[in-house]
Amino acid sequence: NAGVTQTPKFRVLKTGQSMTLLCAQDMNHEYMYWYRQDPGMGLRLIHYSVGEGTTAKGEVPDGYNVSRLKKQNFLLGLESAAPSQTSVYFCASSPTGIMTDTQYFGPGTRLTVL
Amino acid sequence: AQSVTQLDSQVPVFEEAPVELRCNYSSSVSVYLFWYVQYPNQGLQLLLKYLSGSTLVKGINGFEAEFNKSQTSFHLRKPSVHISDTAEYFCAVSVPGNTPLVFGKGTRLSVIA
Protein backbone atom coordinates (compact mmCIF):
# COMPACT_ATOMS: atom_id res chain seq x y z
CA ASN A 1 0.00 0.00 0.00
CA ALA A 2 1.96 3.00 -1.30
CA GLY A 3 -0.68 5.62 -0.40
CA VAL A 4 -0.33 8.74 -2.54
CA THR A 5 2.62 8.96 -4.91
CA GLN A 6 3.73 11.86 -7.10
CA THR A 7 5.87 11.87 -10.22
CA PRO A 8 8.35 13.52 -10.70
CA LYS A 9 9.89 14.64 -7.41
CA PHE A 10 11.82 17.53 -8.95
CA ARG A 11 11.62 19.35 -12.26
CA VAL A 12 13.18 22.43 -13.82
CA LEU A 13 11.39 24.05 -16.75
CA LYS A 14 12.06 27.02 -18.96
CA THR A 15 9.39 29.68 -19.38
CA GLY A 16 6.85 28.55 -21.96
CA GLN A 17 7.51 24.83 -21.66
CA SER A 18 4.75 22.44 -20.75
CA MET A 19 4.66 19.51 -18.37
CA THR A 20 2.34 17.14 -16.57
CA LEU A 21 2.52 16.12 -12.94
CA LEU A 22 1.12 12.71 -12.10
CA CYS A 23 -0.58 11.79 -8.86
CA ALA A 24 -1.58 8.21 -8.10
CA GLN A 25 -3.38 6.72 -5.10
CA ASP A 26 -4.03 3.09 -4.28
CA MET A 27 -6.62 3.61 -1.53
CA ASN A 28 -9.68 3.69 -3.82
CA HIS A 29 -10.43 7.26 -2.73
CA GLU A 30 -13.12 9.23 -4.52
CA TYR A 31 -11.71 12.72 -3.96
CA MET A 32 -8.37 14.02 -5.15
CA TYR A 33 -6.77 17.46 -4.88
CA TRP A 34 -3.87 19.49 -6.21
CA TYR A 35 -2.32 22.18 -4.02
CA ARG A 36 0.60 24.51 -4.35
CA GLN A 37 2.70 25.57 -1.39
CA ASP A 38 4.62 28.83 -1.39
CA PRO A 39 6.58 30.40 1.48
CA GLY A 40 4.29 32.37 3.77
CA MET A 41 1.20 31.44 1.74
CA GLY A 42 0.34 28.05 3.16
CA LEU A 43 -1.44 25.58 0.89
CA ARG A 44 -3.69 26.86 -1.84
CA LEU A 45 -6.04 24.61 -3.74
CA ILE A 46 -5.57 24.57 -7.51
CA HIS A 47 -8.13 22.03 -8.71
CA TYR A 48 -9.91 19.07 -7.22
CA SER A 49 -11.98 16.10 -8.31
CA VAL A 50 -14.98 14.48 -6.64
CA GLY A 51 -14.81 11.36 -8.76
CA GLU A 52 -13.59 9.79 -11.97
CA GLY A 53 -14.23 12.07 -14.92
CA THR A 54 -15.07 15.13 -12.81
CA THR A 55 -12.96 18.16 -11.93
CA ALA A 56 -13.56 21.53 -10.31
CA LYS A 57 -11.62 24.75 -9.83
CA GLY A 58 -10.06 25.68 -6.54
CA GLU A 59 -8.68 28.95 -5.28
CA VAL A 60 -5.84 29.41 -7.82
CA PRO A 61 -6.73 27.53 -11.04
CA ASP A 62 -5.34 29.93 -13.65
CA GLY A 63 -2.54 28.50 -15.78
CA TYR A 64 -3.31 24.89 -14.83
CA ASN A 65 -5.47 22.13 -16.23
CA VAL A 66 -6.35 18.76 -14.74
CA SER A 67 -7.80 15.43 -15.77
CA ARG A 68 -9.14 12.43 -13.86
CA LEU A 69 -9.61 9.74 -16.50
CA LYS A 70 -9.02 6.93 -14.02
CA LYS A 71 -10.13 6.91 -10.41
CA GLN A 72 -6.64 6.31 -9.10
CA ASN A 73 -4.88 9.04 -11.12
CA PHE A 74 -5.12 12.83 -11.10
CA LEU A 75 -2.98 14.75 -13.57
CA LEU A 76 -1.98 18.39 -13.30
CA GLY A 77 -0.86 20.11 -16.49
CA LEU A 78 0.99 23.33 -17.12
CA GLU A 79 0.55 24.30 -20.78
CA SER A 80 2.95 27.25 -20.80
CA ALA A 81 4.98 27.48 -17.62
CA ALA A 82 5.70 30.86 -16.02
CA PRO A 83 8.17 31.78 -13.26
CA SER A 84 5.18 32.50 -10.98
CA GLN A 85 4.43 28.78 -11.09
CA THR A 86 7.67 27.96 -9.31
CA SER A 87 6.38 26.16 -6.23
CA VAL A 88 6.05 22.87 -4.40
CA TYR A 89 3.01 20.96 -5.61
CA PHE A 90 1.16 18.50 -3.39
CA CYS A 91 -1.46 16.01 -4.34
CA ALA A 92 -3.90 14.63 -1.80
CA SER A 93 -6.82 12.25 -1.69
CA SER A 94 -9.72 11.56 0.66
CA PRO A 95 -12.18 8.66 0.85
CA THR A 96 -15.56 10.28 0.44
CA GLY A 97 -16.86 13.33 2.31
CA ILE A 98 -15.08 16.41 1.19
CA MET A 99 -15.75 18.29 4.43
CA THR A 100 -14.95 15.83 7.19
CA ASP A 101 -12.54 13.31 5.75
CA THR A 102 -8.85 13.20 6.43
CA GLN A 103 -6.80 14.10 3.41
CA TYR A 104 -3.78 11.92 2.61
CA PHE A 105 -0.90 13.77 1.01
CA GLY A 106 1.83 12.78 -1.38
CA PRO A 107 5.48 13.74 -0.84
CA GLY A 108 5.37 16.71 -3.20
CA THR A 109 6.93 17.84 -6.47
CA ARG A 110 9.36 20.75 -6.42
CA LEU A 111 9.02 22.70 -9.67
CA THR A 112 11.30 25.53 -10.74
CA VAL A 113 10.46 27.64 -13.79
CA LEU A 114 13.35 29.70 -15.13
CA ALA B 1 -16.58 32.46 2.93
CA GLN B 2 -14.58 30.89 5.69
CA SER B 3 -11.00 31.82 6.46
CA VAL B 4 -8.30 30.70 8.83
CA THR B 5 -5.72 32.84 10.62
CA GLN B 6 -2.66 31.37 12.24
CA LEU B 7 -1.45 34.12 14.48
CA ASP B 8 2.23 33.16 14.63
CA SER B 9 4.34 32.39 11.59
CA GLN B 10 7.24 31.08 13.70
CA VAL B 11 7.39 29.72 17.24
CA PRO B 12 10.73 28.81 18.81
CA VAL B 13 10.56 26.80 22.03
CA PHE B 14 13.01 24.90 24.19
CA GLU B 15 12.86 21.14 24.40
CA GLU B 16 10.49 19.84 27.13
CA ALA B 17 8.71 23.21 27.36
CA PRO B 18 4.99 23.54 26.63
CA VAL B 19 3.78 25.06 23.39
CA GLU B 20 0.57 26.55 22.03
CA LEU B 21 0.01 27.25 18.35
CA ARG B 22 -2.88 29.58 17.77
CA CYS B 23 -5.58 29.30 15.13
CA ASN B 24 -8.67 31.46 14.64
CA TYR B 25 -11.32 31.01 12.02
CA SER B 26 -14.11 33.12 10.62
CA SER B 27 -17.40 31.54 9.70
CA SER B 28 -21.00 32.27 10.44
CA VAL B 29 -21.99 28.61 10.34
CA SER B 30 -20.87 25.39 11.95
CA VAL B 31 -17.36 24.33 11.04
CA TYR B 32 -15.09 21.34 11.00
CA LEU B 33 -11.53 22.02 12.13
CA PHE B 34 -8.25 20.25 11.45
CA TRP B 35 -4.58 20.44 12.33
CA TYR B 36 -2.04 18.98 9.93
CA VAL B 37 1.73 18.65 10.42
CA GLN B 38 4.42 18.79 7.76
CA TYR B 39 7.84 17.43 8.69
CA PRO B 40 10.80 18.69 6.63
CA ASN B 41 10.68 17.59 3.00
CA GLN B 42 7.48 15.61 3.46
CA GLY B 43 3.80 15.92 2.69
CA LEU B 44 1.21 16.85 5.30
CA GLN B 45 -0.34 14.37 7.70
CA LEU B 46 -3.31 14.72 10.00
CA LEU B 47 -2.65 15.51 13.67
CA LEU B 48 -6.26 15.77 14.82
CA LYS B 49 -9.67 17.02 13.83
CA TYR B 50 -12.83 18.35 15.43
CA LEU B 51 -16.11 17.35 13.83
CA SER B 52 -18.53 17.43 16.77
CA GLY B 53 -18.89 16.42 20.41
CA SER B 54 -16.22 17.06 23.02
CA THR B 55 -14.44 20.34 22.44
CA LEU B 56 -11.12 18.90 23.60
CA VAL B 57 -9.62 16.76 20.86
CA LYS B 58 -6.61 14.53 21.33
CA GLY B 59 -4.34 13.71 18.44
CA ILE B 60 -1.16 11.87 17.65
CA ASN B 61 2.24 12.49 19.24
CA GLY B 62 0.74 13.97 22.44
CA PHE B 63 -0.91 16.97 20.80
CA GLU B 64 -4.38 18.21 21.68
CA ALA B 65 -6.58 21.10 20.60
CA GLU B 66 -9.59 22.82 22.07
CA PHE B 67 -12.50 24.10 20.03
CA ASN B 68 -13.83 27.37 21.42
CA LYS B 69 -16.92 28.46 19.55
CA SER B 70 -17.35 31.80 21.34
CA GLN B 71 -13.79 32.82 20.53
CA THR B 72 -13.78 31.09 17.12
CA SER B 73 -10.49 29.44 17.98
CA PHE B 74 -8.91 26.01 17.71
CA HIS B 75 -5.52 26.30 19.41
CA LEU B 76 -3.08 23.39 19.37
CA ARG B 77 -1.14 22.48 22.51
CA LYS B 78 1.48 20.08 23.74
CA PRO B 79 2.67 20.02 27.36
CA SER B 80 6.26 19.03 26.60
CA VAL B 81 7.82 19.22 23.14
CA HIS B 82 10.61 17.12 21.66
CA ILE B 83 13.18 17.92 19.03
CA SER B 84 11.23 15.64 16.68
CA ASP B 85 8.23 18.01 16.87
CA THR B 86 10.12 20.54 14.75
CA ALA B 87 7.85 20.96 11.75
CA GLU B 88 5.32 23.25 10.14
CA TYR B 89 1.78 23.08 11.46
CA PHE B 90 -1.31 23.98 9.47
CA CYS B 91 -4.78 24.72 10.75
CA ALA B 92 -7.64 24.11 8.31
CA VAL B 93 -11.40 24.63 8.27
CA SER B 94 -14.32 23.35 6.26
CA VAL B 95 -18.01 24.15 6.43
CA PRO B 96 -21.10 22.19 5.41
CA GLY B 97 -21.84 22.72 1.75
CA ASN B 98 -19.39 20.42 0.05
CA THR B 99 -16.59 22.95 -0.24
CA PRO B 100 -12.95 21.96 0.16
CA LEU B 101 -10.73 22.64 3.12
CA VAL B 102 -9.22 26.08 3.57
CA PHE B 103 -5.74 26.03 5.06
CA GLY B 104 -4.03 28.66 7.17
CA LYS B 105 -0.60 29.95 6.22
CA GLY B 106 1.19 27.71 8.68
CA THR B 107 3.24 28.05 11.86
CA ARG B 108 6.82 26.87 11.88
CA LEU B 109 7.64 25.27 15.23
CA SER B 110 11.34 25.08 16.03
CA VAL B 111 12.31 23.06 19.09
CA ILE B 112 15.66 24.06 20.54
CA ALA B 113 17.83 21.63 22.50
mmCIF file of C-alpha atoms in Angstrom:
data_model
loop_
_atom_site.group_PDB
_atom_site.id
_atom_site.type_symbol
_atom_site.label_atom_id
_atom_site.label_comp_id
_atom_site.label_asym_id
_atom_site.label_seq_id
_atom_site.Cartn_x
_atom_site.Cartn_y
_atom_site.Cartn_z
ATOM 1 C CA ASN A 1 0.000 0.000 0.000
ATOM 2 C CA ALA A 2 1.961 3.001 -1.303
ATOM 3 C CA GLY A 3 -0.684 5.616 -0.402
ATOM 4 C CA VAL A 4 -0.327 8.739 -2.542
ATOM 5 C CA THR A 5 2.618 8.963 -4.914
ATOM 6 C CA GLN A 6 3.730 11.857 -7.099
ATOM 7 C CA THR A 7 5.872 11.872 -10.217
ATOM 8 C CA PRO A 8 8.349 13.523 -10.697
ATOM 9 C CA LYS A 9 9.892 14.639 -7.411
ATOM 10 C CA PHE A 10 11.825 17.527 -8.952
ATOM 11 C CA ARG A 11 11.622 19.352 -12.265
ATOM 12 C CA VAL A 12 13.176 22.432 -13.822
ATOM 13 C CA LEU A 13 11.391 24.052 -16.753
ATOM 14 C CA LYS A 14 12.062 27.025 -18.956
ATOM 15 C CA THR A 15 9.394 29.683 -19.378
ATOM 16 C CA GLY A 16 6.846 28.554 -21.957
ATOM 17 C CA GLN A 17 7.513 24.832 -21.658
ATOM 18 C CA SER A 18 4.753 22.436 -20.752
ATOM 19 C CA MET A 19 4.658 19.513 -18.372
ATOM 20 C CA THR A 20 2.339 17.139 -16.570
ATOM 21 C CA LEU A 21 2.522 16.124 -12.940
ATOM 22 C CA LEU A 22 1.121 12.707 -12.097
ATOM 23 C CA CYS A 23 -0.581 11.786 -8.858
ATOM 24 C CA ALA A 24 -1.581 8.215 -8.101
ATOM 25 C CA GLN A 25 -3.380 6.723 -5.100
ATOM 26 C CA ASP A 26 -4.034 3.087 -4.284
ATOM 27 C CA MET A 27 -6.623 3.605 -1.533
ATOM 28 C CA ASN A 28 -9.683 3.688 -3.816
ATOM 29 C CA HIS A 29 -10.429 7.263 -2.729
ATOM 30 C CA GLU A 30 -13.118 9.234 -4.524
ATOM 31 C CA TYR A 31 -11.711 12.717 -3.963
ATOM 32 C CA MET A 32 -8.372 14.023 -5.151
ATOM 33 C CA TYR A 33 -6.775 17.456 -4.884
ATOM 34 C CA TRP A 34 -3.871 19.491 -6.215
ATOM 35 C CA TYR A 35 -2.318 22.181 -4.016
ATOM 36 C CA ARG A 36 0.596 24.508 -4.355
ATOM 37 C CA GLN A 37 2.700 25.569 -1.393
ATOM 38 C CA ASP A 38 4.618 28.831 -1.394
ATOM 39 C CA PRO A 39 6.583 30.401 1.480
ATOM 40 C CA GLY A 40 4.290 32.372 3.773
ATOM 41 C CA MET A 41 1.198 31.442 1.741
ATOM 42 C CA GLY A 42 0.339 28.046 3.159
ATOM 43 C CA LEU A 43 -1.439 25.585 0.889
ATOM 44 C CA ARG A 44 -3.689 26.860 -1.842
ATOM 45 C CA LEU A 45 -6.042 24.606 -3.738
ATOM 46 C CA ILE A 46 -5.573 24.574 -7.514
ATOM 47 C CA HIS A 47 -8.133 22.026 -8.711
ATOM 48 C CA TYR A 48 -9.909 19.073 -7.219
ATOM 49 C CA SER A 49 -11.976 16.098 -8.310
ATOM 50 C CA VAL A 50 -14.976 14.479 -6.637
ATOM 51 C CA GLY A 51 -14.815 11.355 -8.764
ATOM 52 C CA GLU A 52 -13.591 9.786 -11.971
ATOM 53 C CA GLY A 53 -14.232 12.070 -14.923
ATOM 54 C CA THR A 54 -15.067 15.131 -12.813
ATOM 55 C CA THR A 55 -12.959 18.156 -11.927
ATOM 56 C CA ALA A 56 -13.561 21.531 -10.306
ATOM 57 C CA LYS A 57 -11.622 24.750 -9.833
ATOM 58 C CA GLY A 58 -10.063 25.678 -6.542
ATOM 59 C CA GLU A 59 -8.676 28.953 -5.282
ATOM 60 C CA VAL A 60 -5.844 29.408 -7.817
ATOM 61 C CA PRO A 61 -6.728 27.528 -11.038
ATOM 62 C CA ASP A 62 -5.344 29.929 -13.652
ATOM 63 C CA GLY A 63 -2.542 28.500 -15.781
ATOM 64 C CA TYR A 64 -3.312 24.887 -14.830
ATOM 65 C CA ASN A 65 -5.471 22.128 -16.233
ATOM 66 C CA VAL A 66 -6.350 18.756 -14.739
ATOM 67 C CA SER A 67 -7.795 15.431 -15.768
ATOM 68 C CA ARG A 68 -9.143 12.429 -13.860
ATOM 69 C CA LEU A 69 -9.615 9.745 -16.497
ATOM 70 C CA LYS A 70 -9.020 6.933 -14.016
ATOM 71 C CA LYS A 71 -10.126 6.915 -10.405
ATOM 72 C CA GLN A 72 -6.639 6.313 -9.104
ATOM 73 C CA ASN A 73 -4.883 9.039 -11.119
ATOM 74 C CA PHE A 74 -5.116 12.830 -11.096
ATOM 75 C CA LEU A 75 -2.982 14.751 -13.574
ATOM 76 C CA LEU A 76 -1.979 18.392 -13.296
ATOM 77 C CA GLY A 77 -0.857 20.114 -16.487
ATOM 78 C CA LEU A 78 0.986 23.333 -17.125
ATOM 79 C CA GLU A 79 0.547 24.303 -20.780
ATOM 80 C CA SER A 80 2.946 27.255 -20.801
ATOM 81 C CA ALA A 81 4.979 27.482 -17.621
ATOM 82 C CA ALA A 82 5.702 30.864 -16.022
ATOM 83 C CA PRO A 83 8.170 31.775 -13.255
ATOM 84 C CA SER A 84 5.182 32.499 -10.977
ATOM 85 C CA GLN A 85 4.430 28.779 -11.092
ATOM 86 C CA THR A 86 7.670 27.959 -9.307
ATOM 87 C CA SER A 87 6.380 26.161 -6.235
ATOM 88 C CA VAL A 88 6.051 22.866 -4.404
ATOM 89 C CA TYR A 89 3.014 20.957 -5.605
ATOM 90 C CA PHE A 90 1.161 18.501 -3.395
ATOM 91 C CA CYS A 91 -1.457 16.010 -4.342
ATOM 92 C CA ALA A 92 -3.903 14.634 -1.799
ATOM 93 C CA SER A 93 -6.821 12.249 -1.694
ATOM 94 C CA SER A 94 -9.719 11.557 0.660
ATOM 95 C CA PRO A 95 -12.181 8.661 0.850
ATOM 96 C CA THR A 96 -15.556 10.285 0.443
ATOM 97 C CA GLY A 97 -16.857 13.333 2.309
ATOM 98 C CA ILE A 98 -15.077 16.411 1.187
ATOM 99 C CA MET A 99 -15.751 18.289 4.432
ATOM 100 C CA THR A 100 -14.953 15.826 7.189
ATOM 101 C CA ASP A 101 -12.541 13.309 5.752
ATOM 102 C CA THR A 102 -8.852 13.197 6.433
ATOM 103 C CA GLN A 103 -6.796 14.104 3.412
ATOM 104 C CA TYR A 104 -3.777 11.920 2.611
ATOM 105 C CA PHE A 105 -0.903 13.766 1.010
ATOM 106 C CA GLY A 106 1.835 12.776 -1.383
ATOM 107 C CA PRO A 107 5.481 13.737 -0.842
ATOM 108 C CA GLY A 108 5.366 16.713 -3.202
ATOM 109 C CA THR A 109 6.932 17.840 -6.474
ATOM 110 C CA ARG A 110 9.356 20.746 -6.424
ATOM 111 C CA LEU A 111 9.023 22.705 -9.670
ATOM 112 C CA THR A 112 11.297 25.532 -10.740
ATOM 113 C CA VAL A 113 10.459 27.638 -13.788
ATOM 114 C CA LEU A 114 13.354 29.698 -15.129
ATOM 115 C CA ALA B 1 -16.583 32.464 2.932
ATOM 116 C CA GLN B 2 -14.582 30.892 5.687
ATOM 117 C CA SER B 3 -10.995 31.823 6.462
ATOM 118 C CA VAL B 4 -8.301 30.703 8.830
ATOM 119 C CA THR B 5 -5.724 32.843 10.618
ATOM 120 C CA GLN B 6 -2.662 31.374 12.239
ATOM 121 C CA LEU B 7 -1.445 34.121 14.478
ATOM 122 C CA ASP B 8 2.225 33.161 14.626
ATOM 123 C CA SER B 9 4.335 32.387 11.588
ATOM 124 C CA GLN B 10 7.237 31.078 13.700
ATOM 125 C CA VAL B 11 7.389 29.720 17.235
ATOM 126 C CA PRO B 12 10.729 28.814 18.810
ATOM 127 C CA VAL B 13 10.556 26.796 22.026
ATOM 128 C CA PHE B 14 13.010 24.902 24.185
ATOM 129 C CA GLU B 15 12.856 21.140 24.405
ATOM 130 C CA GLU B 16 10.492 19.842 27.129
ATOM 131 C CA ALA B 17 8.714 23.214 27.364
ATOM 132 C CA PRO B 18 4.987 23.537 26.628
ATOM 133 C CA VAL B 19 3.780 25.056 23.389
ATOM 134 C CA GLU B 20 0.572 26.551 22.029
ATOM 135 C CA LEU B 21 0.010 27.247 18.351
ATOM 136 C CA ARG B 22 -2.881 29.578 17.766
ATOM 137 C CA CYS B 23 -5.584 29.303 15.129
ATOM 138 C CA ASN B 24 -8.671 31.463 14.641
ATOM 139 C CA TYR B 25 -11.325 31.006 12.016
ATOM 140 C CA SER B 26 -14.112 33.121 10.625
ATOM 141 C CA SER B 27 -17.396 31.536 9.701
ATOM 142 C CA SER B 28 -21.000 32.269 10.437
ATOM 143 C CA VAL B 29 -21.991 28.609 10.344
ATOM 144 C CA SER B 30 -20.867 25.387 11.949
ATOM 145 C CA VAL B 31 -17.355 24.334 11.041
ATOM 146 C CA TYR B 32 -15.094 21.337 11.002
ATOM 147 C CA LEU B 33 -11.532 22.016 12.130
ATOM 148 C CA PHE B 34 -8.251 20.250 11.449
ATOM 149 C CA TRP B 35 -4.583 20.441 12.334
ATOM 150 C CA TYR B 36 -2.041 18.980 9.935
ATOM 151 C CA VAL B 37 1.728 18.653 10.422
ATOM 152 C CA GLN B 38 4.416 18.792 7.762
ATOM 153 C CA TYR B 39 7.842 17.430 8.688
ATOM 154 C CA PRO B 40 10.798 18.687 6.634
ATOM 155 C CA ASN B 41 10.678 17.593 3.000
ATOM 156 C CA GLN B 42 7.482 15.609 3.463
ATOM 157 C CA GLY B 43 3.800 15.923 2.690
ATOM 158 C CA LEU B 44 1.212 16.853 5.300
ATOM 159 C CA GLN B 45 -0.337 14.369 7.697
ATOM 160 C CA LEU B 46 -3.308 14.721 9.998
ATOM 161 C CA LEU B 47 -2.648 15.509 13.669
ATOM 162 C CA LEU B 48 -6.256 15.773 14.824
ATOM 163 C CA LYS B 49 -9.674 17.019 13.830
ATOM 164 C CA TYR B 50 -12.827 18.347 15.428
ATOM 165 C CA LEU B 51 -16.112 17.345 13.834
ATOM 166 C CA SER B 52 -18.531 17.429 16.771
ATOM 167 C CA GLY B 53 -18.890 16.420 20.414
ATOM 168 C CA SER B 54 -16.223 17.057 23.015
ATOM 169 C CA THR B 55 -14.444 20.336 22.436
ATOM 170 C CA LEU B 56 -11.116 18.895 23.600
ATOM 171 C CA VAL B 57 -9.621 16.764 20.856
ATOM 172 C CA LYS B 58 -6.610 14.530 21.329
ATOM 173 C CA GLY B 59 -4.335 13.712 18.435
ATOM 174 C CA ILE B 60 -1.155 11.865 17.646
ATOM 175 C CA ASN B 61 2.238 12.492 19.244
ATOM 176 C CA GLY B 62 0.740 13.965 22.441
ATOM 177 C CA PHE B 63 -0.910 16.970 20.797
ATOM 178 C CA GLU B 64 -4.377 18.209 21.682
ATOM 179 C CA ALA B 65 -6.583 21.096 20.595
ATOM 180 C CA GLU B 66 -9.591 22.824 22.068
ATOM 181 C CA PHE B 67 -12.499 24.105 20.029
ATOM 182 C CA ASN B 68 -13.827 27.374 21.423
ATOM 183 C CA LYS B 69 -16.915 28.461 19.551
ATOM 184 C CA SER B 70 -17.354 31.798 21.345
ATOM 185 C CA GLN B 71 -13.788 32.821 20.531
ATOM 186 C CA THR B 72 -13.784 31.090 17.117
ATOM 187 C CA SER B 73 -10.494 29.442 17.983
ATOM 188 C CA PHE B 74 -8.907 26.011 17.714
ATOM 189 C CA HIS B 75 -5.517 26.300 19.410
ATOM 190 C CA LEU B 76 -3.075 23.388 19.368
ATOM 191 C CA ARG B 77 -1.140 22.484 22.510
ATOM 192 C CA LYS B 78 1.481 20.083 23.735
ATOM 193 C CA PRO B 79 2.669 20.024 27.365
ATOM 194 C CA SER B 80 6.262 19.026 26.596
ATOM 195 C CA VAL B 81 7.820 19.217 23.140
ATOM 196 C CA HIS B 82 10.611 17.122 21.663
ATOM 197 C CA ILE B 83 13.183 17.924 19.029
ATOM 198 C CA SER B 84 11.231 15.641 16.685
ATOM 199 C CA ASP B 85 8.231 18.012 16.871
ATOM 200 C CA THR B 86 10.124 20.537 14.754
ATOM 201 C CA ALA B 87 7.849 20.961 11.751
ATOM 202 C CA GLU B 88 5.321 23.247 10.138
ATOM 203 C CA TYR B 89 1.777 23.076 11.458
ATOM 204 C CA PHE B 90 -1.311 23.976 9.471
ATOM 205 C CA CYS B 91 -4.782 24.724 10.751
ATOM 206 C CA ALA B 92 -7.644 24.112 8.307
ATOM 207 C CA VAL B 93 -11.402 24.634 8.270
ATOM 208 C CA SER B 94 -14.316 23.355 6.258
ATOM 209 C CA VAL B 95 -18.008 24.145 6.429
ATOM 210 C CA PRO B 96 -21.102 22.186 5.410
ATOM 211 C CA GLY B 97 -21.841 22.717 1.755
ATOM 212 C CA ASN B 98 -19.386 20.424 0.045
ATOM 213 C CA THR B 99 -16.592 22.952 -0.235
ATOM 214 C CA PRO B 100 -12.953 21.957 0.155
ATOM 215 C CA LEU B 101 -10.728 22.637 3.123
ATOM 216 C CA VAL B 102 -9.219 26.085 3.571
ATOM 217 C CA PHE B 103 -5.737 26.031 5.065
ATOM 218 C CA GLY B 104 -4.026 28.659 7.168
ATOM 219 C CA LYS B 105 -0.601 29.947 6.220
ATOM 220 C CA GLY B 106 1.185 27.712 8.678
ATOM 221 C CA THR B 107 3.240 28.049 11.858
ATOM 222 C CA ARG B 108 6.819 26.871 11.878
ATOM 223 C CA LEU B 109 7.642 25.267 15.233
ATOM 224 C CA SER B 110 11.343 25.076 16.033
ATOM 225 C CA VAL B 111 12.315 23.060 19.094
ATOM 226 C CA ILE B 112 15.662 24.058 20.538
ATOM 227 C CA ALA B 113 17.831 21.625 22.495
#
